[in-house]
Amino acid sequence: MLEILYQDEYIIAINKPSGLLVHKSFYARDAKVFAIQELRNQIGGRHVYPIHRLDRKTSGVLLFALDKKVLKIMNDRFATREVEKKYLAILRGWSPEELTIDYDLTNNDGVIQNAITYFHRLQTTEIELEFNNQPTSRYCLVEAIPETGRMHQLRKHFKHIFHPILGSRPHGCNKHNKLWLENFELKGMMLHAHQLIFNHPITNEQLILNAKINEEFSRVGTILKLDLNTYEIAMTEAVANTNEDLAIPYSYK
């Protein structure tokens, strides 16, 4: 069962698990289970339309429309950057405290696209894990807010500044990923879409949807001695205070 974060007669949001494709893809022809299919079955067969995308290995808030009119409204809002997306990521090394990465990316058709990501560092850590003849390894937890939505934007941007996302393939550090696979059996990627902020397409009420991190992200956080619990509690309380006057979400029978 998919975790439903918000649901009414117009939109529905889930906390997408890492490893689940949003829909069929030429690049992952081995997959047989998809978020669209699973969610449709879960809510009684009603059609759902993905408003945006998350990579297969990225977990977190994923928003769907329940009709094509709402889909168009929300697609337009994403295109005009009226929707704010926030991600949590664990990076290799200690990044700058905050930075705006303005670095163009080339898509699969060879078209160069402007891409902008702002991030700020939340925590730093260092553990006894030998790498490149150094006795310890450094990591940090960041919150990233992409202003544009290019394919693999966060992965590519953090690799560009030499602080790749832990577990990212191919836009990561292969040697370090191998180190974590051998020592900690890490196969996932430490990138989680933890918050989506937007105005409801019909009522225009502000919605803040928050998705808790998955078990793998939490396990890596424990290994690195990151205080993820305190950060999540503060975020959950902020969301509750913001949404306390909203109507109770619609439920399917």
Tab-separated table of C-alpha atoms in Angstrom:
chain	number	residue	atom	x	y	z
A	1	MET	CA	0.000	0.000	0.000
A	2	LEU	CA	1.295	3.424	-0.949
A	3	GLU	CA	1.350	6.057	1.785
A	4	ILE	CA	-1.175	8.752	0.850
A	5	LEU	CA	-0.149	12.187	2.129
A	6	TYR	CA	-3.128	14.184	0.859
A	7	GLN	CA	-6.303	13.316	-0.991
A	8	ASP	CA	-9.389	15.194	-2.153
A	9	GLU	CA	-11.612	15.058	-5.242
A	10	TYR	CA	-9.073	16.945	-7.399
A	11	ILE	CA	-5.565	15.871	-6.404
A	12	ILE	CA	-3.803	13.094	-4.540
A	13	ALA	CA	-0.218	12.920	-3.225
A	14	ILE	CA	1.823	9.931	-2.103
A	15	ASN	CA	5.165	9.300	-0.447
A	16	LYS	CA	6.796	7.425	-3.330
A	17	PRO	CA	9.133	4.643	-2.222
A	18	SER	CA	12.669	4.559	-3.563
A	19	GLY	CA	12.923	2.086	-6.434
A	20	LEU	CA	9.369	2.607	-7.718
A	21	LEU	CA	8.966	4.032	-11.228
A	22	VAL	CA	6.272	6.657	-11.782
A	23	HIS	CA	5.277	5.055	-15.104
A	24	LYS	CA	6.659	2.768	-17.800
A	25	SER	CA	10.021	3.862	-19.126
A	26	PHE	CA	12.216	2.873	-22.053
A	27	TYR	CA	15.231	3.177	-19.746
A	28	ALA	CA	13.862	0.695	-17.161
A	29	ARG	CA	12.183	-1.992	-19.208
A	30	ASP	CA	12.760	-4.552	-16.434
A	31	ALA	CA	10.221	-2.869	-14.136
A	32	LYS	CA	6.762	-4.394	-13.803
A	33	VAL	CA	5.292	-2.215	-11.038
A	34	PHE	CA	4.553	1.495	-11.402
A	35	ALA	CA	3.227	4.230	-9.127
A	36	ILE	CA	0.380	5.126	-11.520
A	37	GLN	CA	-0.853	1.549	-11.641
A	38	GLU	CA	-0.481	0.907	-7.907
A	39	LEU	CA	-2.230	4.115	-6.896
A	40	ARG	CA	-5.080	3.592	-9.361
A	41	ASN	CA	-5.688	0.121	-7.947
A	42	GLN	CA	-5.496	1.437	-4.396
A	43	ILE	CA	-8.218	4.071	-4.881
A	44	GLY	CA	-10.685	1.857	-6.684
A	45	GLY	CA	-9.615	2.125	-10.306
A	46	ARG	CA	-9.957	5.876	-10.826
A	47	HIS	CA	-7.485	7.336	-13.341
A	48	VAL	CA	-4.581	9.353	-11.931
A	49	TYR	CA	-2.344	11.722	-13.885
A	50	PRO	CA	1.217	12.448	-12.650
A	51	ILE	CA	1.779	16.208	-12.427
A	52	HIS	CA	5.555	15.956	-12.053
A	53	ARG	CA	8.202	13.228	-11.919
A	54	LEU	CA	10.647	11.719	-9.461
A	55	ASP	CA	13.561	9.519	-10.467
A	56	ARG	CA	13.200	5.815	-9.768
A	57	LYS	CA	15.685	5.965	-6.870
A	58	THR	CA	14.294	9.218	-5.431
A	59	SER	CA	11.677	8.860	-2.706
A	60	GLY	CA	9.198	11.427	-1.424
A	61	VAL	CA	6.250	13.619	-2.331
A	62	LEU	CA	4.696	12.774	-5.689
A	63	LEU	CA	1.570	14.650	-6.817
A	64	PHE	CA	-1.193	13.419	-9.134
A	65	ALA	CA	-4.263	15.061	-10.664
A	66	LEU	CA	-7.581	13.243	-10.798
A	67	ASP	CA	-8.770	14.856	-14.026
A	68	LYS	CA	-7.171	16.510	-17.058
A	69	LYS	CA	-8.421	20.014	-16.219
A	70	VAL	CA	-6.587	19.968	-12.880
A	71	LEU	CA	-3.569	18.406	-14.592
A	72	LYS	CA	-3.305	21.385	-16.956
A	73	ILE	CA	-3.657	23.910	-14.116
A	74	MET	CA	-0.880	22.277	-12.099
A	75	ASN	CA	1.368	21.718	-15.139
A	76	ASP	CA	1.138	25.450	-15.838
A	77	ARG	CA	2.042	26.261	-12.217
A	78	PHE	CA	5.059	23.988	-12.312
A	79	ALA	CA	6.130	25.585	-15.601
A	80	THR	CA	5.860	29.111	-14.149
A	81	ARG	CA	7.712	28.045	-10.966
A	82	GLU	CA	4.750	28.617	-8.636
A	83	VAL	CA	5.433	25.294	-6.912
A	84	GLU	CA	8.300	24.961	-4.425
A	85	LYS	CA	10.041	21.588	-4.170
A	86	LYS	CA	12.368	20.792	-1.275
A	87	TYR	CA	14.707	17.809	-1.101
A	88	LEU	CA	16.927	16.304	1.571
A	89	ALA	CA	20.232	14.862	0.359
A	90	ILE	CA	23.325	13.360	1.933
A	91	LEU	CA	26.442	14.525	0.114
A	92	ARG	CA	30.037	13.406	0.037
A	93	GLY	CA	32.266	15.921	1.815
A	94	TRP	CA	31.361	19.190	3.534
A	95	SER	CA	29.616	21.461	1.078
A	96	PRO	CA	29.464	25.267	1.376
A	97	GLU	CA	26.939	26.460	3.969
A	98	GLU	CA	24.719	27.721	1.169
A	99	LEU	CA	25.025	28.147	-2.560
A	100	THR	CA	23.033	28.773	-5.722
A	101	ILE	CA	24.220	26.518	-8.531
A	102	ASP	CA	23.506	28.104	-11.911
A	103	TYR	CA	24.869	25.534	-14.342
A	104	ASP	CA	23.327	24.637	-17.708
A	105	LEU	CA	22.542	20.980	-18.402
A	106	THR	CA	22.194	19.067	-21.666
A	107	ASN	CA	19.141	16.834	-22.062
A	108	ASN	CA	18.923	13.495	-23.898
A	109	ASP	CA	18.219	15.299	-27.188
A	110	GLY	CA	21.395	17.358	-26.919
A	111	VAL	CA	19.531	20.565	-26.033
A	112	ILE	CA	21.256	22.851	-23.532
A	113	GLN	CA	18.874	24.005	-20.783
A	114	ASN	CA	19.310	26.548	-18.016
A	115	ALA	CA	19.252	24.846	-14.602
A	116	ILE	CA	19.314	26.503	-11.165
A	117	THR	CA	19.474	24.885	-7.716
A	118	TYR	CA	19.676	26.610	-4.336
A	119	PHE	CA	20.754	24.624	-1.285
A	120	HIS	CA	21.792	25.165	2.310
A	121	ARG	CA	23.699	22.831	4.573
A	122	LEU	CA	21.886	21.449	7.610
A	123	GLN	CA	24.461	19.225	9.325
A	124	THR	CA	28.005	17.933	8.898
A	125	THR	CA	29.519	14.669	10.061
A	126	GLU	CA	32.738	12.666	9.895
A	127	ILE	CA	33.118	8.923	10.453
A	128	GLU	CA	35.986	6.444	10.616
A	129	LEU	CA	35.831	5.121	7.078
A	130	GLU	CA	39.113	5.017	5.191
A	131	PHE	CA	39.021	6.393	1.658
A	132	ASN	CA	41.757	7.673	-0.655
A	133	ASN	CA	44.428	7.054	2.031
A	134	GLN	CA	42.494	9.185	4.539
A	135	PRO	CA	41.414	7.541	7.845
A	136	THR	CA	38.025	9.264	7.901
A	137	SER	CA	35.288	10.332	5.483
A	138	ARG	CA	33.167	13.479	5.633
A	139	TYR	CA	29.517	13.945	4.693
A	140	CYS	CA	26.791	16.536	5.054
A	141	LEU	CA	23.010	16.768	5.038
A	142	VAL	CA	21.557	19.516	2.850
A	143	GLU	CA	18.170	20.850	1.871
A	144	ALA	CA	18.002	21.566	-1.858
A	145	ILE	CA	15.416	23.682	-3.685
A	146	PRO	CA	15.574	23.354	-7.474
A	147	GLU	CA	14.203	26.391	-9.296
A	148	THR	CA	14.087	24.443	-12.554
A	149	GLY	CA	13.113	20.824	-13.155
A	150	ARG	CA	15.687	19.273	-15.464
A	151	MET	CA	16.286	15.550	-15.676
A	152	HIS	CA	18.656	14.410	-12.906
A	153	GLN	CA	19.249	18.073	-12.060
A	154	LEU	CA	20.182	17.632	-8.402
A	155	ARG	CA	22.433	14.679	-9.074
A	156	LYS	CA	24.278	16.534	-11.850
A	157	HIS	CA	24.519	19.826	-9.962
A	158	PHE	CA	25.971	18.297	-6.807
A	159	LYS	CA	28.464	16.287	-8.849
A	160	HIS	CA	29.408	19.524	-10.629
A	161	ILE	CA	30.436	21.147	-7.323
A	162	PHE	CA	32.352	17.974	-6.296
A	163	HIS	CA	29.885	16.974	-3.564
A	164	PRO	CA	27.984	14.096	-5.202
A	165	ILE	CA	24.900	12.569	-3.623
A	166	LEU	CA	25.734	9.384	-1.740
A	167	GLY	CA	24.573	6.367	-3.757
A	168	SER	CA	23.948	8.320	-6.970
A	169	ARG	CA	24.639	6.380	-10.159
A	170	PRO	CA	25.807	7.406	-12.721
A	171	HIS	CA	26.106	11.008	-11.487
A	172	GLY	CA	28.100	10.249	-8.361
A	173	CYS	CA	31.390	8.907	-7.064
A	174	ASN	CA	31.604	5.276	-8.214
A	175	LYS	CA	34.530	4.429	-5.935
A	176	HIS	CA	32.762	5.830	-2.902
A	177	ASN	CA	29.502	4.125	-3.795
A	178	LYS	CA	31.426	0.830	-4.001
A	179	LEU	CA	32.935	1.525	-0.583
A	180	TRP	CA	29.456	1.948	0.918
A	181	LEU	CA	28.135	-1.113	-0.874
A	182	GLU	CA	30.945	-3.260	0.533
A	183	ASN	CA	30.852	-1.839	4.061
A	184	PHE	CA	27.175	-1.025	4.591
A	185	GLU	CA	25.323	-2.825	1.743
A	186	LEU	CA	24.021	0.504	0.461
A	187	LYS	CA	22.226	0.166	-2.869
A	188	GLY	CA	19.887	3.167	-2.687
A	189	MET	CA	20.445	6.870	-3.287
A	190	MET	CA	20.294	9.424	-0.475
A	191	LEU	CA	17.873	11.849	-2.116
A	192	HIS	CA	14.375	12.426	-0.761
A	193	ALA	CA	11.697	14.879	-1.901
A	194	HIS	CA	10.538	15.829	1.560
A	195	GLN	CA	8.262	18.808	0.894
A	196	LEU	CA	6.013	20.313	-1.783
A	197	ILE	CA	4.447	23.777	-1.348
A	198	PHE	CA	1.755	25.045	-3.720
A	199	ASN	CA	-1.707	26.571	-3.925
A	200	HIS	CA	-4.597	24.173	-4.438
A	201	PRO	CA	-5.667	24.196	-8.127
A	202	ILE	CA	-9.346	24.787	-7.282
A	203	THR	CA	-9.599	26.429	-3.837
A	204	ASN	CA	-6.268	28.295	-4.093
A	205	GLU	CA	-5.550	27.410	-0.437
A	206	GLN	CA	-1.858	26.919	0.293
A	207	LEU	CA	-0.876	23.293	0.804
A	208	ILE	CA	2.355	22.077	2.380
A	209	LEU	CA	2.854	18.353	1.878
A	210	ASN	CA	5.607	16.657	3.840
A	211	ALA	CA	6.938	13.113	3.339
A	212	LYS	CA	8.913	11.277	6.008
A	213	ILE	CA	12.223	9.725	5.017
A	214	ASN	CA	12.361	6.011	4.258
A	215	GLU	CA	14.068	3.304	6.303
A	216	GLU	CA	17.205	3.234	4.142
A	217	PHE	CA	17.737	6.991	4.434
A	218	SER	CA	17.177	6.723	8.178
A	219	ARG	CA	19.649	3.801	8.450
A	220	VAL	CA	22.361	5.770	6.652
A	221	GLY	CA	21.608	8.750	8.882
A	222	THR	CA	22.195	6.545	11.928
A	223	ILE	CA	25.513	5.280	10.527
A	224	LEU	CA	26.584	8.891	9.963
A	225	LYS	CA	25.230	10.072	13.331
A	226	LEU	CA	22.981	12.651	11.644
A	227	ASP	CA	20.142	13.997	13.772
A	228	LEU	CA	17.347	13.336	11.273
A	229	ASN	CA	14.677	12.790	13.929
A	230	THR	CA	14.946	16.295	15.370
A	231	TYR	CA	14.798	17.840	11.910
A	232	GLU	CA	11.730	15.792	10.910
A	233	ILE	CA	9.850	16.640	14.124
A	234	ALA	CA	10.398	20.361	13.552
A	235	MET	CA	9.279	20.060	9.931
A	236	THR	CA	6.166	18.057	10.849
A	237	GLU	CA	5.122	20.642	13.448
A	238	ALA	CA	5.587	23.470	10.935
A	239	VAL	CA	3.384	21.676	8.404
A	240	ALA	CA	0.696	20.989	11.012
A	241	ASN	CA	0.565	24.659	12.000
A	242	THR	CA	0.319	25.778	8.379
A	243	ASN	CA	-2.399	23.298	7.406
A	244	GLU	CA	-4.518	23.410	10.569
A	245	ASP	CA	-7.315	25.446	8.942
A	246	LEU	CA	-7.599	23.337	5.787
A	247	ALA	CA	-10.602	21.143	5.141
A	248	ILE	CA	-10.340	17.442	5.980
A	249	PRO	CA	-9.035	15.605	2.903
A	250	TYR	CA	-11.647	13.818	0.787
A	251	SER	CA	-11.616	10.026	1.166
A	252	TYR	CA	-12.602	7.423	-1.412
A	253	LYS	CA	-15.098	4.790	-0.279
